[in-house]
Short mmCIF file of C-alpha atoms and ligand atoms in Angstrom, two decimals:
data_model
loop_
_atom_site.label_atom_id
_atom_site.label_comp_id
_atom_site.label_asym_id
_atom_site.label_seq_id
_atom_site.Cartn_x
_atom_site.Cartn_y
_atom_site.Cartn_z
CA UNK A 15 8.00 201.90 123.16
CA UNK A 16 10.44 203.01 125.75
CA UNK A 17 13.54 201.05 126.48
CA UNK A 18 16.49 202.85 127.92
CA UNK A 19 19.60 200.78 128.41
CA UNK A 20 20.51 201.07 132.04
CA UNK A 21 23.56 198.92 132.58
CA UNK A 22 24.41 200.81 135.75
CA UNK A 23 21.25 199.53 137.36
CA UNK A 24 22.13 195.90 136.72
CA UNK A 25 25.69 196.32 137.81
CA UNK A 26 25.03 198.38 140.93
CA UNK A 27 26.17 196.42 143.97
CA UNK A 28 23.42 195.17 146.25
CA UNK A 29 22.91 197.41 149.26
CA UNK A 30 23.55 194.69 151.82
CA UNK A 31 21.10 194.49 154.69
CA UNK A 32 22.66 192.83 157.71
CA UNK A 33 20.85 194.43 160.65
CA UNK A 34 21.75 192.38 163.73
CA UNK A 35 18.85 190.06 164.38
CA UNK A 36 16.73 190.84 167.46
CA UNK A 37 15.61 187.89 169.62
CA UNK A 38 13.50 186.15 167.02
CA UNK A 39 9.91 185.11 167.38
CA UNK A 40 8.69 182.69 164.79
CA UNK A 41 7.21 184.75 161.95
CA UNK A 42 5.16 181.80 160.66
CA UNK A 43 3.53 181.38 164.10
CA UNK A 44 2.64 185.08 163.99
CA UNK A 45 1.18 184.83 160.48
CA UNK A 46 -0.88 181.78 161.52
CA UNK A 47 -2.20 183.50 164.66
CA UNK A 48 -3.25 186.48 162.57
CA UNK A 49 -4.99 184.19 160.08
CA UNK A 50 -6.89 182.56 162.95
CA UNK A 51 -8.01 186.00 164.20
CA UNK A 52 -9.32 187.22 160.88
CA UNK A 53 -10.91 183.86 160.03
CA UNK A 54 -12.96 184.13 163.21
CA UNK A 55 -13.99 187.66 162.35
CA UNK A 56 -14.92 186.67 158.80
CA UNK A 57 -16.61 183.50 160.04
CA UNK A 58 -14.62 181.57 157.43
CA UNK A 59 -15.28 177.96 156.56
CA UNK A 60 -12.85 175.83 158.66
CA UNK A 61 -11.82 173.87 155.53
CA UNK A 62 -10.64 177.07 153.87
CA UNK A 63 -8.77 178.11 157.02
CA UNK A 64 -7.07 174.69 156.98
CA UNK A 65 -6.04 175.16 153.34
CA UNK A 66 -4.63 178.64 154.02
CA UNK A 67 -2.79 177.42 157.14
CA UNK A 68 -0.40 175.29 155.09
CA UNK A 69 1.71 176.13 152.07
CA UNK A 70 0.73 174.46 148.78
CA UNK A 71 4.28 173.44 147.94
CA UNK A 72 7.64 173.69 149.75
CA UNK A 73 10.96 172.91 148.18
CA UNK A 74 14.19 172.64 150.15
CA UNK A 75 17.37 172.43 148.07
CA UNK A 76 21.10 172.11 148.67
CA UNK A 77 23.18 174.57 146.70
CA UNK A 78 26.81 173.52 146.24
CA UNK A 79 29.09 176.32 145.06
CA UNK A 80 32.74 176.18 144.00
CA UNK A 81 34.26 179.13 145.83
CA UNK A 82 36.98 181.26 144.24
CA UNK A 83 39.69 179.40 146.19
CA UNK A 84 38.51 176.03 144.83
CA UNK A 85 36.79 174.83 148.02
CA UNK A 86 33.14 173.63 147.80
CA UNK A 87 30.55 175.20 150.11
CA UNK A 88 26.95 173.98 150.37
CA UNK A 89 24.12 176.41 151.15
CA UNK A 90 20.49 175.72 152.10
CA UNK A 91 17.91 177.15 149.71
CA UNK A 92 14.10 177.26 149.79
CA UNK A 93 11.16 178.12 147.56
CA UNK A 94 7.71 178.05 149.10
CA UNK A 95 4.46 178.51 147.21
CA UNK A 96 1.80 179.40 149.74
CA UNK A 97 -1.22 179.72 147.45
CA UNK A 98 -1.97 179.74 143.74
CA UNK A 99 -5.72 180.17 144.24
CA UNK A 100 -5.76 183.63 142.60
CA UNK A 101 -3.12 183.00 139.92
CA UNK A 102 0.55 182.13 139.42
CA UNK A 103 2.64 182.39 142.59
CA UNK A 104 4.70 185.55 142.97
CA UNK A 105 7.36 186.68 145.41
CA UNK A 106 10.98 187.58 145.96
CA UNK A 107 14.19 185.70 146.70
CA UNK A 108 16.35 186.80 149.63
CA UNK A 109 19.94 186.07 150.59
CA UNK A 110 20.43 186.31 154.36
CA UNK A 111 22.00 184.20 157.14
CA UNK A 112 18.65 184.12 159.01
CA UNK A 113 16.71 182.49 156.14
CA UNK A 114 14.93 179.30 157.21
CA UNK A 115 11.83 177.39 156.14
CA UNK A 116 9.51 179.11 158.66
CA UNK A 117 10.60 182.57 157.62
CA UNK A 118 10.22 181.78 153.90
CA UNK A 119 6.82 180.15 154.49
CA UNK A 120 5.58 183.16 156.48
CA UNK A 121 6.81 185.61 153.85
CA UNK A 122 5.14 183.49 151.13
CA UNK A 123 1.80 183.76 152.96
CA UNK A 124 2.28 187.52 153.30
CA UNK A 125 2.78 187.63 149.50
CA UNK A 126 -0.57 185.84 149.05
CA UNK A 127 -2.29 188.51 151.18
CA UNK A 128 -0.31 191.33 149.52
CA UNK A 129 -1.24 190.38 145.95
CA UNK A 130 -4.87 189.92 147.00
CA UNK A 131 -5.17 193.20 148.90
CA UNK A 132 -3.97 195.29 145.95
CA UNK A 133 -5.90 193.17 143.44
CA UNK A 134 -3.06 191.56 141.45
CA UNK A 135 -3.96 188.26 139.70
CA UNK A 136 -1.31 186.32 141.62
CA UNK A 137 -0.88 183.92 144.49
CA UNK A 138 2.03 184.15 146.93
CA UNK A 139 5.50 182.62 147.10
CA UNK A 140 8.91 183.38 148.57
CA UNK A 141 12.39 181.98 148.30
CA UNK A 142 15.70 182.37 149.98
CA UNK A 143 19.20 181.09 150.50
CA UNK A 144 20.76 180.90 153.96
CA UNK A 145 23.95 182.80 153.16
CA UNK A 146 25.81 185.92 154.19
CA UNK A 147 26.25 187.51 150.74
CA UNK A 148 28.79 190.06 152.06
CA UNK A 149 31.23 187.13 152.30
CA UNK A 150 30.85 186.14 148.62
CA UNK A 151 32.54 187.63 145.55
CA UNK A 152 30.46 188.56 142.46
CA UNK A 153 31.56 185.36 140.70
CA UNK A 154 30.60 183.26 143.74
CA UNK A 155 27.23 185.06 143.90
CA UNK A 156 26.67 184.35 140.21
CA UNK A 157 27.43 180.62 140.66
CA UNK A 158 25.23 180.46 143.80
CA UNK A 159 22.34 182.17 142.00
CA UNK A 160 22.61 179.99 138.89
CA UNK A 161 22.78 176.73 140.85
CA UNK A 162 19.90 177.78 143.12
CA UNK A 163 17.85 178.71 140.02
CA UNK A 164 18.37 175.29 138.46
CA UNK A 165 17.51 173.60 141.76
CA UNK A 166 14.12 175.34 142.05
CA UNK A 167 13.40 175.49 138.29
CA UNK A 168 11.10 172.42 138.33
CA UNK A 169 8.48 174.50 140.19
CA UNK A 170 9.07 177.86 138.43
CA UNK A 171 7.51 179.20 135.25
CA UNK A 172 5.89 182.37 133.89
CA UNK A 173 2.47 180.82 134.57
CA UNK A 174 3.56 178.88 137.69
CA UNK A 175 5.83 180.92 139.93
CA UNK A 176 7.70 184.13 139.11
CA UNK A 177 10.53 185.21 141.48
CA UNK A 178 11.75 188.79 141.99
CA UNK A 179 14.35 190.63 144.08
CA UNK A 180 14.05 190.85 147.86
CA UNK A 181 16.55 191.44 150.70
CA UNK A 182 20.16 191.42 149.35
CA UNK A 183 19.19 190.51 145.78
CA UNK A 184 18.76 192.94 142.85
CA UNK A 185 18.38 193.34 139.08
CA UNK A 186 21.74 191.61 138.52
CA UNK A 187 20.53 188.56 140.49
CA UNK A 188 17.41 188.46 138.30
CA UNK A 189 19.55 188.79 135.15
CA UNK A 190 21.53 185.68 136.22
CA UNK A 191 18.29 183.81 136.92
CA UNK A 192 16.68 184.75 133.59
CA UNK A 193 19.88 183.89 131.70
CA UNK A 194 20.23 180.53 133.44
CA UNK A 195 16.67 179.47 132.58
CA UNK A 196 17.00 180.77 129.00
CA UNK A 197 20.26 178.83 128.51
CA UNK A 198 18.95 175.49 129.77
CA UNK A 199 15.63 175.80 127.96
CA UNK A 200 17.30 176.93 124.74
CA UNK A 201 14.99 179.92 124.28
CA UNK A 202 14.36 183.33 125.78
CA UNK A 203 12.39 182.99 129.02
CA UNK A 204 12.97 186.44 130.46
CA UNK A 205 9.40 186.54 131.82
CA UNK A 206 10.32 183.88 134.41
CA UNK A 207 11.47 186.60 136.84
CA UNK A 208 10.67 190.28 137.38
CA UNK A 209 12.83 193.10 138.69
CA UNK A 210 15.23 192.52 135.78
CA UNK A 211 17.59 195.11 134.27
CA UNK A 212 15.87 197.35 131.67
CA UNK A 213 17.77 195.92 128.65
CA UNK A 214 16.74 192.38 129.65
CA UNK A 215 12.97 192.86 129.67
CA UNK A 216 12.86 194.84 132.91
CA UNK A 217 10.32 197.59 133.41
CA UNK A 218 11.02 201.28 133.76
CA UNK A 219 10.16 202.30 137.31
CA UNK A 220 10.42 198.79 138.83
CA UNK A 221 13.54 199.49 140.89
CA UNK A 222 11.94 202.56 142.46
CA UNK A 223 8.42 201.09 142.73
CA UNK A 224 8.43 199.84 146.34
CA UNK A 225 9.84 203.12 147.71
CA UNK A 226 7.47 205.17 145.56
CA UNK A 227 4.51 203.11 146.74
CA UNK A 228 5.55 203.69 150.35
CA UNK A 229 5.67 207.45 149.68
CA UNK A 230 2.25 207.37 147.98
CA UNK A 231 0.52 205.68 150.94
CA UNK A 232 2.35 207.97 153.37
CA UNK A 233 0.91 210.93 151.45
CA UNK A 234 -2.56 209.33 151.59
CA UNK A 235 -2.49 208.76 155.35
CA UNK A 236 -1.19 212.30 156.01
CA UNK A 237 -4.00 213.71 153.88
CA UNK A 238 -6.61 211.70 155.84
CA UNK A 239 -5.16 213.17 159.06
CA UNK A 240 -5.17 216.71 157.58
CA UNK A 241 -1.41 216.89 157.99
CA UNK A 242 0.63 219.31 155.99
CA UNK A 243 3.53 217.57 154.17
CA UNK A 244 6.02 220.37 154.84
CA UNK A 245 5.57 220.17 158.63
CA UNK A 246 5.86 216.36 158.67
CA UNK A 247 9.01 214.86 160.15
CA UNK A 248 9.97 211.37 159.01
CA UNK A 249 12.43 208.71 160.26
CA UNK A 250 13.42 205.83 157.97
CA UNK A 251 15.14 202.64 159.16
CA UNK A 252 17.08 201.26 156.18
CA UNK A 253 18.62 203.12 153.24
CA UNK A 254 18.68 200.28 150.69
CA UNK A 255 16.59 200.06 147.55
CA UNK A 256 13.32 200.72 149.41
CA UNK A 257 14.34 203.14 152.18
CA UNK A 258 16.47 205.38 149.97
CA UNK A 259 13.78 205.77 147.29
CA UNK A 260 11.11 206.40 149.95
CA UNK A 261 13.40 209.07 151.47
CA UNK A 262 14.04 210.66 148.08
CA UNK A 263 10.36 210.68 147.08
CA UNK A 264 9.06 211.97 150.43
CA UNK A 265 11.78 214.62 150.45
CA UNK A 266 10.63 215.61 146.96
CA UNK A 267 7.03 215.82 148.25
CA UNK A 268 8.19 218.35 150.84
CA UNK A 269 8.47 216.19 154.01
CA UNK A 270 11.42 216.68 156.35
CA UNK A 271 13.47 213.49 156.58
CA UNK A 272 15.13 213.91 160.00
CA UNK A 273 16.55 210.43 160.64
CA UNK A 274 17.78 207.56 158.47
CA UNK A 275 19.89 204.51 159.17
CA UNK A 276 21.56 201.55 157.53
CA UNK A 277 23.91 198.88 158.85
CA UNK A 278 26.63 201.51 159.26
CA UNK A 279 24.52 203.39 161.83
CA UNK A 280 21.89 206.13 162.13
CA UNK A 281 22.04 209.80 161.13
CA UNK A 282 19.82 212.45 162.73
CA UNK A 283 19.22 216.13 162.14
CA UNK A 284 16.11 217.62 163.81
CA UNK A 285 16.04 220.32 161.12
CA UNK A 286 16.02 217.84 158.25
CA UNK A 287 18.74 215.82 156.52
CA UNK A 288 20.16 216.69 153.12
CA UNK A 289 18.68 213.62 151.38
CA UNK A 290 20.22 214.25 147.91
CA UNK A 291 23.68 214.53 149.52
CA UNK A 292 23.12 211.26 151.40
CA UNK A 293 21.95 209.49 148.24
CA UNK A 294 25.06 210.74 146.52
CA UNK A 295 27.25 209.49 149.38
CA UNK A 296 25.65 206.03 149.34
CA UNK A 297 25.94 205.81 145.53
CA UNK A 298 29.70 206.26 145.83
CA UNK A 299 30.16 203.68 148.64
CA UNK A 300 31.20 200.19 147.41
CA UNK A 301 28.24 198.60 149.24
CA UNK A 302 25.91 201.60 148.83
CA UNK A 303 26.14 202.46 152.53
CA UNK A 304 25.99 205.76 154.42
CA UNK A 305 29.19 204.76 156.25
CA UNK A 306 31.41 207.81 156.76
CA UNK A 307 28.64 210.34 156.04
CA UNK A 308 28.85 213.53 158.07
CA UNK A 309 27.51 217.07 157.69
CA UNK A 310 27.02 220.05 159.99
CA UNK A 311 24.13 219.45 162.43
CA UNK A 312 24.05 215.67 161.80
CA UNK A 313 24.24 213.51 164.91
CA UNK A 314 25.06 209.78 164.92
CA UNK A 315 22.30 207.68 166.50
CA UNK A 316 21.79 203.96 167.02
CA UNK A 317 18.98 201.70 165.84
CA UNK A 318 16.83 202.07 168.99
CA UNK A 319 17.23 205.86 168.91
CA UNK A 320 16.05 205.87 165.32
CA UNK A 321 12.93 203.84 166.18
CA UNK A 322 12.12 206.21 169.05
CA UNK A 323 13.05 209.47 167.28
CA UNK A 324 10.66 212.43 167.82
CA UNK A 325 8.96 212.28 164.41
CA UNK A 326 5.45 212.15 162.94
CA UNK A 327 6.07 209.20 160.61
CA UNK A 328 8.30 206.16 161.22
CA UNK A 329 9.13 203.97 158.22
CA UNK A 330 10.82 200.64 159.04
CA UNK A 331 12.42 199.67 155.70
CA UNK A 332 14.91 196.98 156.73
CA UNK A 333 14.08 193.56 158.16
CA UNK A 334 11.30 191.90 160.16
CA UNK A 335 10.60 192.19 163.90
CA UNK A 336 12.17 195.58 164.55
CA UNK A 337 9.24 197.02 166.55
CA UNK A 338 8.55 194.58 169.36
CA UNK A 339 6.94 194.27 172.79
CA UNK A 340 10.11 195.62 174.39
CA UNK A 341 10.41 198.84 172.36
CA UNK A 342 6.91 199.63 171.00
CA UNK A 343 6.18 201.91 173.97
CA UNK A 344 9.15 204.11 173.00
CA UNK A 345 7.87 204.90 169.50
CA UNK A 346 7.06 208.63 169.30
CA UNK A 347 5.67 208.67 165.76
CA UNK A 348 1.88 208.84 165.42
CA UNK A 349 2.02 207.05 162.05
CA UNK A 350 4.03 203.95 161.08
CA UNK A 351 4.32 202.91 157.42
CA UNK A 352 5.75 199.40 157.05
CA UNK A 353 8.11 199.39 154.06
CA UNK A 354 9.75 196.11 155.19
CA UNK A 355 7.91 192.80 155.42
CA UNK A 356 6.85 191.90 158.97
CA UNK A 357 8.74 194.68 160.84
CA UNK A 358 6.21 194.77 163.71
CA UNK A 359 5.43 191.84 166.03
CA UNK A 360 1.88 191.04 167.16
CA UNK A 361 2.74 192.09 170.70
CA UNK A 362 3.93 195.46 169.38
CA UNK A 363 0.80 195.78 167.21
CA UNK A 364 -1.37 195.66 170.33
CA UNK A 365 0.71 198.25 172.17
CA UNK A 366 0.69 200.59 169.16
CA UNK A 367 -3.07 200.20 168.66
CA UNK A 368 -3.72 200.97 172.33
CA UNK A 369 -1.60 204.08 171.99
CA UNK A 370 -3.69 205.19 168.99
CA UNK A 371 -0.77 204.97 166.56
CA UNK A 372 -1.88 204.47 162.95
CA UNK A 373 -0.01 201.65 161.24
CA UNK A 374 -0.13 201.17 157.47
CA UNK A 375 0.68 197.44 157.17
CA UNK A 376 3.39 195.89 155.00
CA UNK A 377 1.01 194.01 152.70
CA UNK A 378 -0.43 197.37 151.62
CA UNK A 379 2.44 199.81 152.18
CA UNK A 380 5.16 197.92 150.30
CA UNK A 381 2.96 196.43 147.56
CA UNK A 382 4.27 198.94 144.99
CA UNK A 383 7.15 196.57 144.20
CA UNK A 384 5.03 193.58 143.29
CA UNK A 385 2.50 195.86 141.56
CA UNK A 386 5.18 197.02 139.10
CA UNK A 387 6.50 193.44 138.91
CA UNK A 388 3.04 192.61 137.59
CA UNK A 389 3.36 195.42 135.02
CA UNK A 390 6.81 194.07 134.04
CA UNK A 391 5.41 190.56 133.58
CA UNK A 392 2.53 191.87 131.44
CA UNK A 393 4.99 193.88 129.28
CA UNK A 394 7.26 190.81 128.89
CA UNK A 395 4.36 188.55 127.91
CA UNK A 396 3.18 190.98 125.23
CA UNK A 397 6.75 192.06 124.26
CA UNK A 398 5.62 195.66 124.24
CA UNK A 399 6.99 198.14 126.73
CA UNK A 400 5.48 201.27 128.26
CA UNK A 401 6.78 204.71 129.14
CA UNK A 402 7.74 205.27 132.77
CA UNK A 403 4.96 207.88 133.12
CA UNK A 404 2.42 205.15 132.25
CA UNK A 405 3.93 202.79 134.84
CA UNK A 406 3.92 205.46 137.55
CA UNK A 407 0.34 206.47 136.78
CA UNK A 408 -0.80 202.85 137.12
CA UNK A 409 1.24 202.38 140.32
CA UNK A 410 -0.34 205.50 141.74
CA UNK A 411 -3.86 204.34 140.97
CA UNK A 412 -3.25 200.82 142.37
CA UNK A 413 -1.80 202.23 145.61
CA UNK A 414 -4.38 204.97 146.20
CA UNK A 415 -7.33 202.69 145.38
CA UNK A 416 -6.05 199.92 147.65
CA UNK A 417 -5.26 202.39 150.44
CA UNK A 418 -8.79 203.77 150.27
CA UNK A 419 -10.33 200.28 150.39
CA UNK A 420 -8.32 199.33 153.48
CA UNK A 421 -8.78 202.70 155.22
CA UNK A 422 -12.56 202.70 154.66
CA UNK A 423 -12.93 199.05 155.72
CA UNK A 424 -10.93 199.74 158.90
CA UNK A 425 -13.19 202.71 159.70
CA UNK A 426 -16.41 200.79 159.08
CA UNK A 427 -15.30 197.75 161.10
CA UNK A 428 -13.49 199.78 163.77
CA UNK A 429 -10.32 197.69 163.45
CA UNK A 430 -6.63 198.61 162.91
CA UNK A 431 -5.51 198.86 159.29
CA UNK A 432 -3.49 195.60 159.45
CA UNK A 433 -6.55 193.68 160.49
CA UNK A 434 -8.62 195.37 157.79
CA UNK A 435 -6.01 194.61 155.10
CA UNK A 436 -5.65 190.94 156.10
CA UNK A 437 -9.44 190.55 156.32
CA UNK A 438 -9.92 191.99 152.81
CA UNK A 439 -7.08 189.84 151.46
CA UNK A 440 -8.10 186.56 153.10
CA UNK A 441 -11.68 187.12 151.97
CA UNK A 442 -10.56 187.45 148.34
CA UNK A 443 -8.36 184.33 148.52
CA UNK A 444 -11.15 182.40 150.25
CA UNK A 445 -13.57 183.47 147.50
CA UNK A 446 -11.18 182.12 144.86
CA UNK A 447 -10.82 178.78 146.69
CA UNK A 448 -14.58 178.50 147.17
CA UNK A 449 -15.32 179.27 143.51
CA UNK A 450 -12.66 176.91 142.16
CA UNK A 451 -13.63 174.14 144.56
CA UNK A 452 -11.20 171.61 145.98
CA UNK A 453 -9.71 169.43 143.22
CA UNK A 454 -10.71 166.71 142.37
N1 LIG B 516 10.17 191.11 147.30
C1 LIG B 516 9.14 192.08 147.05
C2 LIG B 516 8.04 191.94 148.07
O1 LIG B 516 8.23 191.44 149.16
C3 LIG B 516 8.65 192.06 145.61
C4 LIG B 516 8.07 190.75 145.17
C5 LIG B 516 7.75 190.69 143.67
O2 LIG B 516 7.91 191.69 143.00
O3 LIG B 516 7.37 189.61 143.23
O4 LIG B 516 6.94 192.41 147.87
#
């Protein structure tokens, strides 16, 4: 049994992600178009395509919050369960001003594919509140989280729908959610969310899992291309929970991290950045930002310069729709590993594929987070906790096995990895629907 109190983790401020939104295309329309494509290729039953083209359940809630100055603000909140065909619904909760029903629905469907492609016994869900969390105090965030939790509680449950952190939420947010449910139900229901602090039924290795998974698949793709880790240059957009851990892990594997960015700007050194020093800098910043970081040889760059930096691997680890029709031609990397959800538009996908750029898609590349969420849930349900080495070994085997399945399928079918991953995922979900039958 390994439980190490880690209060610091729960109390660490969220690394706020507020990248200015690019002109937005509807993510749900993109997810639907992709589903249509793969359904044709798989020759799927039209009834199953119809089922997968709508979410099973969508809840829109109003979240009134008494602000610190006594005024009442009302925020829009959502929880969408796209599919429970393969098991309880699973997916994060995000706090961001751009949250709307189409975004949440699209991200819920991506969770369905993600859990299926890496073989977790879950369906897909997502939630969010339309709010700029940088404008809220900790007490306001606590009240917002607790009221939102109560509002969506009728559709949650350890065997129904299990939320987790996502953009601008963290272990502290999950602690508030678990506490709220436990208080109103009059018993401990910590297994209702994952990504919790370690002393509250969280799992060792969960906070780092998404970034570690990204590093594992990056290592796999480099190996397939006979690339030496030490001569590989990497650019990472985003230095929050995912980007910073991916940077740290890849740096530890011997890669040269030459560019990273967060909302404070981009930092570039063609000879390699001092990643430990940058992690240290961000850890000391009140919002965990790189703001104010400088070192000899480090140049300030903007977001577009980061995306077009002369590197071998580009890792978008911030928000969706960063690589688009208007900038995909500028990408110099030969490999893209999608740490964020939906960072590449369909238009960009085509341009990248034509240019022979290998793209490891989000539903595979960033599945390490939900994979260790699954391990957390299993540990909570059995009330028996594992060593971190055990967690990391299992994460490693889930990621490498899933990578191999997608890579091999893409080779055999002669399709890009995203198409291969979505085809494998949709096929598994379709199988579950077919076997269960349509109730009644
Ligand atoms: N929000 C993360 C994702 O998009 C994790 C979800 C989870 O652990 O349930 O994959």
